[in-house]
Amino acid sequence: MLSDARTRSIVIQCLLVAAVIGAAALLVTTTFTNLQMRGIPIGFDFLTTPSRIVISEAILSYKSRDPYYWAIVVGVANTIFISALVIVFSSVLGLIAGVTRLSSNPLAAGTCRVWVEIARNSPPIVLLIFLYSLWWKVLPPVTEALNPVPGVFASMRGVMVPSVHVDMGTAGVVLILAAGLLVLVARMAGALRRFRSALSWAAAAVLMLGLWVADAGFSADWPVFAGSNFQGGLELTPELSTILIGLTLYTTGFIAEIVRGGVLSVEPGQWDAGRSVGLSRSQILRLIVIPQMLRVIVPPLNSQYINVVKNSTLAIAVGYPDFLAVMNTIISKSSHSIEGVFIILGVYLALNLTLSSAANWYNRRIAIVER
């Protein structure tokens, strides 16, 4: 039986899988035994106990008496928030810088090239520390805050910007989410393609009903200086601003090169075809070049977006409470290091796999289907 190459290959692979499973089981068993012998607690029961830790900045509502699992959720929300902002800003700036690098204007092209080279060859941790130290030396005290545009104030304590509050009922929110789900199903489910029109009309009806039921109210809150500090508005602290600006500048350099490569991958004849029908350079770029280059740049862009999530862990260097910083505090306070490491690995794996799945889905949508 083992003389057959296929059978021998299957047997060897089964033995390797069994060896890996056995080694993992031995490692887990030995670890649990040693922890129990030393009286070190193990298990995830601690997640429901009050955390008693302080999170200086939180996108979600948080109090120190909240349980550990909610502190973890708040940390994940902070990481998703900063990563999403960096991805959006760096994508827009990277598109502009990548296209400008191909400009015939030597000043614009040279400036973007310097930006790209500095960003790509600088360690991000050094860039963050430099920006954070610069923050306190360049900006004035809060009493002399800069006011570049109405409603925006910059000082040593951070940047104050107007905030918008949206109030709506729970039923309206549920209906709006249901409308979004119907649109997603209509766009993604190939088996329901013949019902796509009906689903789209149903989604529009549910959305209108949700907006009517929600009775949404919008209000703007402008920052006003009162006493010794600003009241109202949204505060972007030096820590949040540093990680946002630093990672955006760093990631933009890589995305600009990806965009430049994508533009160059489009055949020159496409530009000539656009000019022949009277399109301007910007119209050719928007209508012809960018749709074609997306098929080339989506895979490397996905890698950069995943790097943004991983680089967000550098926020700990400037004191921003991202997920990793919160988990470090939880591990130190609860002494559940093994469980904490598993949570860290699981959360970052889930975030990156979600990003990768979304990029792969979009890549399949825009791919050329050969008949």
Tab-separated table of C-alpha atoms in Angstrom:
chain	number	residue	atom	x	y	z
A	1	MET	CA	0.000	0.000	0.000
A	2	LEU	CA	2.814	2.414	0.868
A	3	SER	CA	4.384	1.791	-2.523
A	4	ASP	CA	1.657	4.003	-4.045
A	5	ALA	CA	2.828	7.649	-4.097
A	6	ARG	CA	-0.655	9.067	-3.434
A	7	THR	CA	-1.299	6.773	-0.472
A	8	ARG	CA	2.150	7.459	0.959
A	9	SER	CA	1.577	11.211	0.690
A	10	ILE	CA	-1.756	10.964	2.511
A	11	VAL	CA	-0.236	8.855	5.299
A	12	ILE	CA	2.668	11.275	5.788
A	13	GLN	CA	0.310	14.286	5.930
A	14	CYS	CA	-1.948	12.544	8.464
A	15	LEU	CA	1.086	11.745	10.631
A	16	LEU	CA	2.234	15.364	10.474
A	17	VAL	CA	-1.227	16.660	11.436
A	18	ALA	CA	-1.393	14.161	14.318
A	19	ALA	CA	2.069	15.243	15.491
A	20	VAL	CA	1.100	18.936	15.456
A	21	ILE	CA	-2.152	18.238	17.343
A	22	GLY	CA	-0.290	16.097	19.875
A	23	ALA	CA	2.366	18.765	20.453
A	24	ALA	CA	-0.309	21.445	20.904
A	25	ALA	CA	-2.247	19.253	23.337
A	26	LEU	CA	0.930	18.530	25.316
A	27	LEU	CA	1.781	22.241	25.466
A	28	VAL	CA	-1.719	23.221	26.628
A	29	THR	CA	-1.898	20.422	29.219
A	30	THR	CA	1.548	21.207	30.615
A	31	THR	CA	0.760	24.932	30.784
A	32	PHE	CA	-2.532	24.387	32.604
A	33	THR	CA	-0.904	21.964	35.062
A	34	ASN	CA	1.965	24.321	35.889
A	35	LEU	CA	-0.393	27.269	36.354
A	36	GLN	CA	-2.618	25.282	38.714
A	37	MET	CA	0.408	24.069	40.716
A	38	ARG	CA	1.515	27.676	41.211
A	39	GLY	CA	-1.954	28.851	42.142
A	40	ILE	CA	-2.235	31.163	39.157
A	41	PRO	CA	-5.892	31.618	38.160
A	42	ILE	CA	-6.903	30.568	34.664
A	43	GLY	CA	-10.155	30.919	32.787
A	44	PHE	CA	-12.321	33.675	31.351
A	45	ASP	CA	-14.552	34.173	34.395
A	46	PHE	CA	-12.728	37.406	35.224
A	47	LEU	CA	-14.314	39.106	32.198
A	48	THR	CA	-17.583	39.651	34.073
A	49	THR	CA	-15.996	41.243	37.159
A	50	PRO	CA	-15.625	45.053	37.522
A	51	SER	CA	-12.472	46.202	35.778
A	52	ARG	CA	-11.565	49.164	38.017
A	53	ILE	CA	-9.303	50.511	35.295
A	54	VAL	CA	-9.266	53.971	33.740
A	55	ILE	CA	-9.480	54.543	29.976
A	56	SER	CA	-8.593	58.164	29.271
A	57	GLU	CA	-10.338	58.303	25.853
A	58	ALA	CA	-13.255	56.176	24.762
A	59	ILE	CA	-15.472	56.246	21.690
A	60	LEU	CA	-18.095	54.286	23.633
A	61	SER	CA	-19.440	55.128	27.062
A	62	TYR	CA	-17.203	53.643	29.758
A	63	LYS	CA	-16.902	53.804	33.555
A	64	SER	CA	-14.303	52.182	35.773
A	65	ARG	CA	-16.955	49.997	37.422
A	66	ASP	CA	-17.821	48.382	34.085
A	67	PRO	CA	-16.711	44.737	33.626
A	68	TYR	CA	-13.535	43.691	31.877
A	69	TYR	CA	-15.335	42.531	28.745
A	70	TRP	CA	-16.762	46.029	28.206
A	71	ALA	CA	-13.301	47.558	28.643
A	72	ILE	CA	-12.120	45.206	25.896
A	73	VAL	CA	-15.015	46.284	23.656
A	74	VAL	CA	-14.105	49.936	24.263
A	75	GLY	CA	-10.474	49.234	23.356
A	76	VAL	CA	-11.530	47.456	20.151
A	77	ALA	CA	-13.801	50.400	19.274
A	78	ASN	CA	-10.892	52.821	19.756
A	79	THR	CA	-8.687	50.727	17.466
A	80	ILE	CA	-11.391	50.430	14.789
A	81	PHE	CA	-12.079	54.167	15.015
A	82	ILE	CA	-8.470	55.263	14.551
A	83	SER	CA	-7.803	52.603	11.882
A	84	ALA	CA	-10.882	53.601	9.871
A	85	LEU	CA	-9.907	57.284	9.948
A	86	VAL	CA	-6.339	56.525	8.874
A	87	ILE	CA	-7.552	54.259	6.049
A	88	VAL	CA	-9.949	56.888	4.707
A	89	PHE	CA	-7.554	59.844	4.939
A	90	SER	CA	-4.500	57.971	3.647
A	91	SER	CA	-6.501	56.539	0.725
A	92	VAL	CA	-7.626	60.000	-0.387
A	93	LEU	CA	-4.199	61.587	0.120
A	94	GLY	CA	-2.447	58.582	-1.434
A	95	LEU	CA	-4.595	58.853	-4.555
A	96	ILE	CA	-3.772	62.562	-4.867
A	97	ALA	CA	-0.055	62.084	-4.172
A	98	GLY	CA	0.246	59.077	-6.480
A	99	VAL	CA	-1.362	60.885	-9.400
A	100	THR	CA	0.566	64.090	-8.694
A	101	ARG	CA	3.862	62.173	-8.819
A	102	LEU	CA	3.147	61.633	-12.524
A	103	SER	CA	2.446	65.332	-13.085
A	104	SER	CA	4.455	67.339	-15.600
A	105	ASN	CA	4.854	70.043	-12.954
A	106	PRO	CA	8.316	69.405	-11.443
A	107	LEU	CA	7.515	71.214	-8.165
A	108	ALA	CA	4.352	69.198	-7.483
A	109	ALA	CA	5.891	65.903	-8.594
A	110	GLY	CA	9.084	66.556	-6.609
A	111	THR	CA	7.197	67.499	-3.438
A	112	CYS	CA	5.144	64.293	-3.570
A	113	ARG	CA	8.269	62.252	-4.247
A	114	VAL	CA	9.997	63.689	-1.170
A	115	TRP	CA	6.893	62.925	0.891
A	116	VAL	CA	6.773	59.338	-0.392
A	117	GLU	CA	10.478	58.670	0.147
A	118	ILE	CA	10.500	60.088	3.684
A	119	ALA	CA	7.363	58.170	4.666
A	120	ARG	CA	8.516	54.860	3.198
A	121	ASN	CA	11.971	55.022	4.748
A	122	SER	CA	11.094	56.285	8.235
A	123	PRO	CA	10.194	53.980	11.126
A	124	PRO	CA	6.607	54.832	12.118
A	125	ILE	CA	7.442	54.818	15.833
A	126	VAL	CA	10.073	57.536	15.264
A	127	LEU	CA	7.573	59.597	13.260
A	128	LEU	CA	4.970	59.343	16.028
A	129	ILE	CA	7.390	60.303	18.797
A	130	PHE	CA	8.666	63.248	16.720
A	131	LEU	CA	5.144	64.552	16.077
A	132	TYR	CA	4.126	64.086	19.706
A	133	SER	CA	7.143	66.025	21.002
A	134	LEU	CA	6.595	68.696	18.352
A	135	TRP	CA	2.993	69.147	19.477
A	136	TRP	CA	3.999	70.746	22.778
A	137	LYS	CA	6.635	73.010	21.256
A	138	VAL	CA	4.734	74.464	18.313
A	139	LEU	CA	1.159	75.027	19.485
A	140	PRO	CA	0.312	77.799	21.979
A	141	PRO	CA	-1.390	77.461	25.395
A	142	VAL	CA	-5.142	77.009	25.488
A	143	THR	CA	-5.708	80.685	26.336
A	144	GLU	CA	-3.987	81.651	23.054
A	145	ALA	CA	-5.422	78.856	20.908
A	146	LEU	CA	-5.108	79.185	17.156
A	147	ASN	CA	-8.363	79.670	15.254
A	148	PRO	CA	-7.569	78.856	11.585
A	149	VAL	CA	-11.236	78.490	10.575
A	150	PRO	CA	-14.464	79.285	12.449
A	151	GLY	CA	-15.242	76.647	15.063
A	152	VAL	CA	-11.785	75.034	15.010
A	153	PHE	CA	-9.247	75.769	17.776
A	154	ALA	CA	-5.754	74.269	18.151
A	155	SER	CA	-3.690	74.445	21.313
A	156	MET	CA	-1.364	72.354	23.480
A	157	ARG	CA	-4.406	70.539	24.867
A	158	GLY	CA	-5.572	69.372	21.457
A	159	VAL	CA	-7.837	70.414	18.619
A	160	MET	CA	-11.447	71.429	19.226
A	161	VAL	CA	-13.893	71.019	16.339
A	162	PRO	CA	-17.700	71.304	16.083
A	163	SER	CA	-19.645	68.106	16.750
A	164	VAL	CA	-22.956	66.907	15.348
A	165	HIS	CA	-25.501	65.062	17.485
A	166	VAL	CA	-28.136	62.805	15.946
A	167	ASP	CA	-31.120	61.742	18.033
A	168	MET	CA	-33.436	59.015	16.764
A	169	GLY	CA	-35.632	56.276	18.175
A	170	THR	CA	-34.578	52.645	18.480
A	171	ALA	CA	-37.282	51.445	16.073
A	172	GLY	CA	-36.048	53.828	13.387
A	173	VAL	CA	-32.449	52.665	13.827
A	174	VAL	CA	-33.551	49.021	13.482
A	175	LEU	CA	-35.483	49.767	10.290
A	176	ILE	CA	-32.589	51.718	8.776
A	177	LEU	CA	-30.207	48.847	9.549
A	178	ALA	CA	-32.722	46.434	7.999
A	179	ALA	CA	-32.788	48.571	4.840
A	180	GLY	CA	-29.003	48.438	4.683
A	181	LEU	CA	-29.097	44.669	5.107
A	182	LEU	CA	-31.579	44.351	2.219
A	183	VAL	CA	-29.301	46.429	-0.008
A	184	LEU	CA	-26.330	44.261	0.957
A	185	VAL	CA	-28.262	41.079	0.170
A	186	ALA	CA	-29.429	42.493	-3.160
A	187	ARG	CA	-25.853	43.408	-4.107
A	188	MET	CA	-24.047	40.274	-2.930
A	189	ALA	CA	-26.427	37.328	-3.370
A	190	GLY	CA	-26.038	36.035	-6.918
A	191	ALA	CA	-28.872	33.534	-6.459
A	192	LEU	CA	-31.275	36.414	-5.795
A	193	ARG	CA	-30.265	38.397	-8.860
A	194	ARG	CA	-33.703	38.170	-10.449
A	195	PHE	CA	-35.214	39.612	-7.264
A	196	ARG	CA	-32.694	42.459	-7.100
A	197	SER	CA	-35.169	45.096	-8.299
A	198	ALA	CA	-37.812	43.993	-5.788
A	199	LEU	CA	-35.254	43.947	-2.966
A	200	SER	CA	-34.065	47.438	-3.917
A	201	TRP	CA	-37.619	48.809	-3.820
A	202	ALA	CA	-38.212	47.032	-0.500
A	203	ALA	CA	-35.016	48.515	0.930
A	204	ALA	CA	-36.078	52.011	-0.193
A	205	ALA	CA	-39.499	51.556	1.418
A	206	VAL	CA	-38.007	50.271	4.683
A	207	LEU	CA	-35.498	53.149	4.703
A	208	MET	CA	-38.246	55.766	4.232
A	209	LEU	CA	-40.308	54.126	6.967
A	210	GLY	CA	-37.275	54.051	9.266
A	211	LEU	CA	-36.542	57.740	8.706
A	212	TRP	CA	-40.193	58.580	9.389
A	213	VAL	CA	-40.375	56.452	12.551
A	214	ALA	CA	-36.991	57.615	13.808
A	215	ASP	CA	-38.068	61.269	13.899
A	216	ALA	CA	-34.386	62.122	13.697
A	217	GLY	CA	-33.132	65.358	15.154
A	218	PHE	CA	-29.802	66.960	14.295
A	219	SER	CA	-27.954	69.518	16.372
A	220	ALA	CA	-24.513	71.086	16.106
A	221	ASP	CA	-22.374	71.763	19.173
A	222	TRP	CA	-19.735	74.450	18.687
A	223	PRO	CA	-16.716	74.773	20.999
A	224	VAL	CA	-16.702	77.926	23.114
A	225	PHE	CA	-13.890	79.103	25.376
A	226	ALA	CA	-15.188	79.489	28.926
A	227	GLY	CA	-13.069	79.980	32.015
A	228	SER	CA	-9.802	78.100	31.517
A	229	ASN	CA	-10.836	75.626	28.830
A	230	PHE	CA	-13.194	75.022	25.910
A	231	GLN	CA	-16.739	73.834	26.432
A	232	GLY	CA	-18.757	71.870	23.872
A	233	GLY	CA	-17.673	70.522	20.526
A	234	LEU	CA	-15.462	67.508	19.922
A	235	GLU	CA	-11.972	67.372	21.390
A	236	LEU	CA	-9.164	65.702	19.463
A	237	THR	CA	-6.504	65.171	22.120
A	238	PRO	CA	-2.777	65.406	21.323
A	239	GLU	CA	-2.543	61.612	21.612
A	240	LEU	CA	-5.397	60.949	19.175
A	241	SER	CA	-4.233	63.681	16.794
A	242	THR	CA	-0.647	62.393	16.831
A	243	ILE	CA	-1.549	58.796	15.996
A	244	LEU	CA	-4.016	59.971	13.350
A	245	ILE	CA	-1.618	62.380	11.628
A	246	GLY	CA	1.447	60.153	12.009
A	247	LEU	CA	-0.091	56.951	10.650
A	248	THR	CA	-1.849	58.875	7.866
A	249	LEU	CA	1.414	60.447	6.687
A	250	TYR	CA	3.201	57.110	6.920
A	251	THR	CA	0.538	55.057	5.125
A	252	THR	CA	-0.010	57.704	2.450
A	253	GLY	CA	3.547	57.191	1.208
A	254	PHE	CA	2.919	53.509	0.484
A	255	ILE	CA	-0.529	54.030	-1.019
A	256	ALA	CA	0.827	56.781	-3.293
A	257	GLU	CA	3.347	54.332	-4.760
A	258	ILE	CA	0.621	51.719	-5.223
A	259	VAL	CA	-1.551	54.265	-7.038
A	260	ARG	CA	1.347	55.414	-9.198
A	261	GLY	CA	2.042	51.826	-10.219
A	262	GLY	CA	-1.647	51.304	-10.936
A	263	VAL	CA	-1.820	54.349	-13.216
A	264	LEU	CA	1.302	53.258	-15.081
A	265	SER	CA	-0.188	49.772	-15.545
A	266	VAL	CA	-2.927	51.202	-17.783
A	267	GLU	CA	-1.928	51.139	-21.445
A	268	PRO	CA	-0.985	54.561	-22.923
A	269	GLY	CA	-3.477	53.892	-25.690
A	270	GLN	CA	-6.279	54.372	-23.161
A	271	TRP	CA	-5.158	57.987	-22.678
A	272	ASP	CA	-5.011	58.493	-26.436
A	273	ALA	CA	-8.505	57.026	-26.824
A	274	GLY	CA	-9.854	59.410	-24.219
A	275	ARG	CA	-8.257	62.430	-25.884
A	276	SER	CA	-9.645	61.355	-29.246
A	277	VAL	CA	-13.216	61.700	-27.961
A	278	GLY	CA	-12.528	65.107	-26.391
A	279	LEU	CA	-12.101	64.141	-22.726
A	280	SER	CA	-9.882	66.260	-20.490
A	281	ARG	CA	-7.019	64.760	-18.482
A	282	SER	CA	-9.070	64.700	-15.269
A	283	GLN	CA	-12.008	63.072	-17.070
A	284	ILE	CA	-9.751	60.414	-18.594
A	285	LEU	CA	-8.289	59.714	-15.176
A	286	ARG	CA	-11.687	59.517	-13.463
A	287	LEU	CA	-13.666	57.661	-16.146
A	288	ILE	CA	-11.070	55.443	-17.807
A	289	VAL	CA	-7.824	55.033	-15.864
A	290	ILE	CA	-8.978	54.721	-12.243
A	291	PRO	CA	-11.647	52.032	-12.951
A	292	GLN	CA	-9.017	49.941	-14.760
A	293	MET	CA	-6.238	50.418	-12.232
A	294	LEU	CA	-8.467	49.290	-9.364
A	295	ARG	CA	-8.105	45.714	-10.616
A	296	VAL	CA	-4.353	46.063	-10.099
A	297	ILE	CA	-4.126	48.000	-6.840
A	298	VAL	CA	-6.820	46.361	-4.685
A	299	PRO	CA	-4.624	43.411	-3.498
A	300	PRO	CA	-1.659	45.592	-2.388
A	301	LEU	CA	-4.089	48.134	-0.909
A	302	ASN	CA	-5.569	45.345	1.190
A	303	SER	CA	-2.099	44.614	2.585
A	304	GLN	CA	-1.644	48.280	3.491
A	305	TYR	CA	-5.025	48.436	5.205
A	306	ILE	CA	-4.105	45.383	7.275
A	307	ASN	CA	-0.808	47.093	8.144
A	308	VAL	CA	-2.798	50.110	9.382
A	309	VAL	CA	-4.603	47.907	11.916
A	310	LYS	CA	-1.318	46.365	13.035
A	311	ASN	CA	0.482	49.731	13.160
A	312	SER	CA	-2.297	51.117	15.350
A	313	THR	CA	-0.640	49.197	18.206
A	314	LEU	CA	2.052	51.921	18.132
A	315	ALA	CA	-0.507	54.216	19.750
A	316	ILE	CA	0.791	52.914	23.068
A	317	ALA	CA	3.962	54.969	22.464
A	318	VAL	CA	2.031	58.257	22.676
A	319	GLY	CA	-0.490	57.200	25.313
A	320	TYR	CA	-3.595	56.667	23.199
A	321	PRO	CA	-5.707	53.853	24.755
A	322	ASP	CA	-6.115	51.521	21.797
A	323	PHE	CA	-7.035	47.849	22.165
A	324	LEU	CA	-3.480	46.676	22.875
A	325	ALA	CA	-2.928	49.345	25.542
A	326	VAL	CA	-6.210	48.403	27.244
A	327	MET	CA	-5.297	44.710	27.129
A	328	ASN	CA	-1.870	45.411	28.642
A	329	THR	CA	-3.585	47.154	31.552
A	330	ILE	CA	-6.105	44.318	31.936
A	331	ILE	CA	-3.355	41.670	31.919
A	332	SER	CA	-1.348	43.588	34.530
A	333	LYS	CA	-4.361	44.078	36.804
A	334	SER	CA	-6.036	40.670	36.467
A	335	SER	CA	-2.932	38.445	36.135
A	336	HIS	CA	-4.664	36.522	33.324
A	337	SER	CA	-1.812	36.779	30.834
A	338	ILE	CA	-2.538	33.566	28.898
A	339	GLU	CA	-6.179	34.488	28.349
A	340	GLY	CA	-5.196	38.053	27.497
A	341	VAL	CA	-2.781	36.930	24.799
A	342	PHE	CA	-5.460	34.690	23.277
A	343	ILE	CA	-7.905	37.603	23.241
A	344	ILE	CA	-5.339	39.868	21.582
A	345	LEU	CA	-4.548	37.305	18.904
A	346	GLY	CA	-8.229	36.559	18.296
A	347	VAL	CA	-9.292	40.194	17.967
A	348	TYR	CA	-6.514	41.216	15.563
A	349	LEU	CA	-7.045	38.047	13.538
A	350	ALA	CA	-10.780	38.797	13.285
A	351	LEU	CA	-10.196	42.438	12.257
A	352	ASN	CA	-7.630	41.561	9.601
A	353	LEU	CA	-9.649	38.652	8.212
A	354	THR	CA	-12.682	40.944	7.950
A	355	LEU	CA	-10.667	43.524	6.024
A	356	SER	CA	-9.199	40.846	3.794
A	357	SER	CA	-12.622	39.311	3.084
A	358	ALA	CA	-14.093	42.708	2.171
A	359	ALA	CA	-11.177	43.471	-0.177
A	360	ASN	CA	-11.380	40.023	-1.787
A	361	TRP	CA	-15.124	40.423	-2.329
A	362	TYR	CA	-14.611	43.802	-3.981
A	363	ASN	CA	-11.756	42.423	-6.073
A	364	ARG	CA	-14.035	39.671	-7.367
A	365	ARG	CA	-16.698	42.241	-8.180
A	366	ILE	CA	-14.402	44.308	-10.396
A	367	ALA	CA	-12.435	41.444	-11.918
A	368	ILE	CA	-12.784	40.789	-15.626
A	369	VAL	CA	-14.847	37.638	-16.182
A	370	GLU	CA	-13.608	35.644	-19.144
A	371	ARG	CA	-16.216	33.782	-21.150
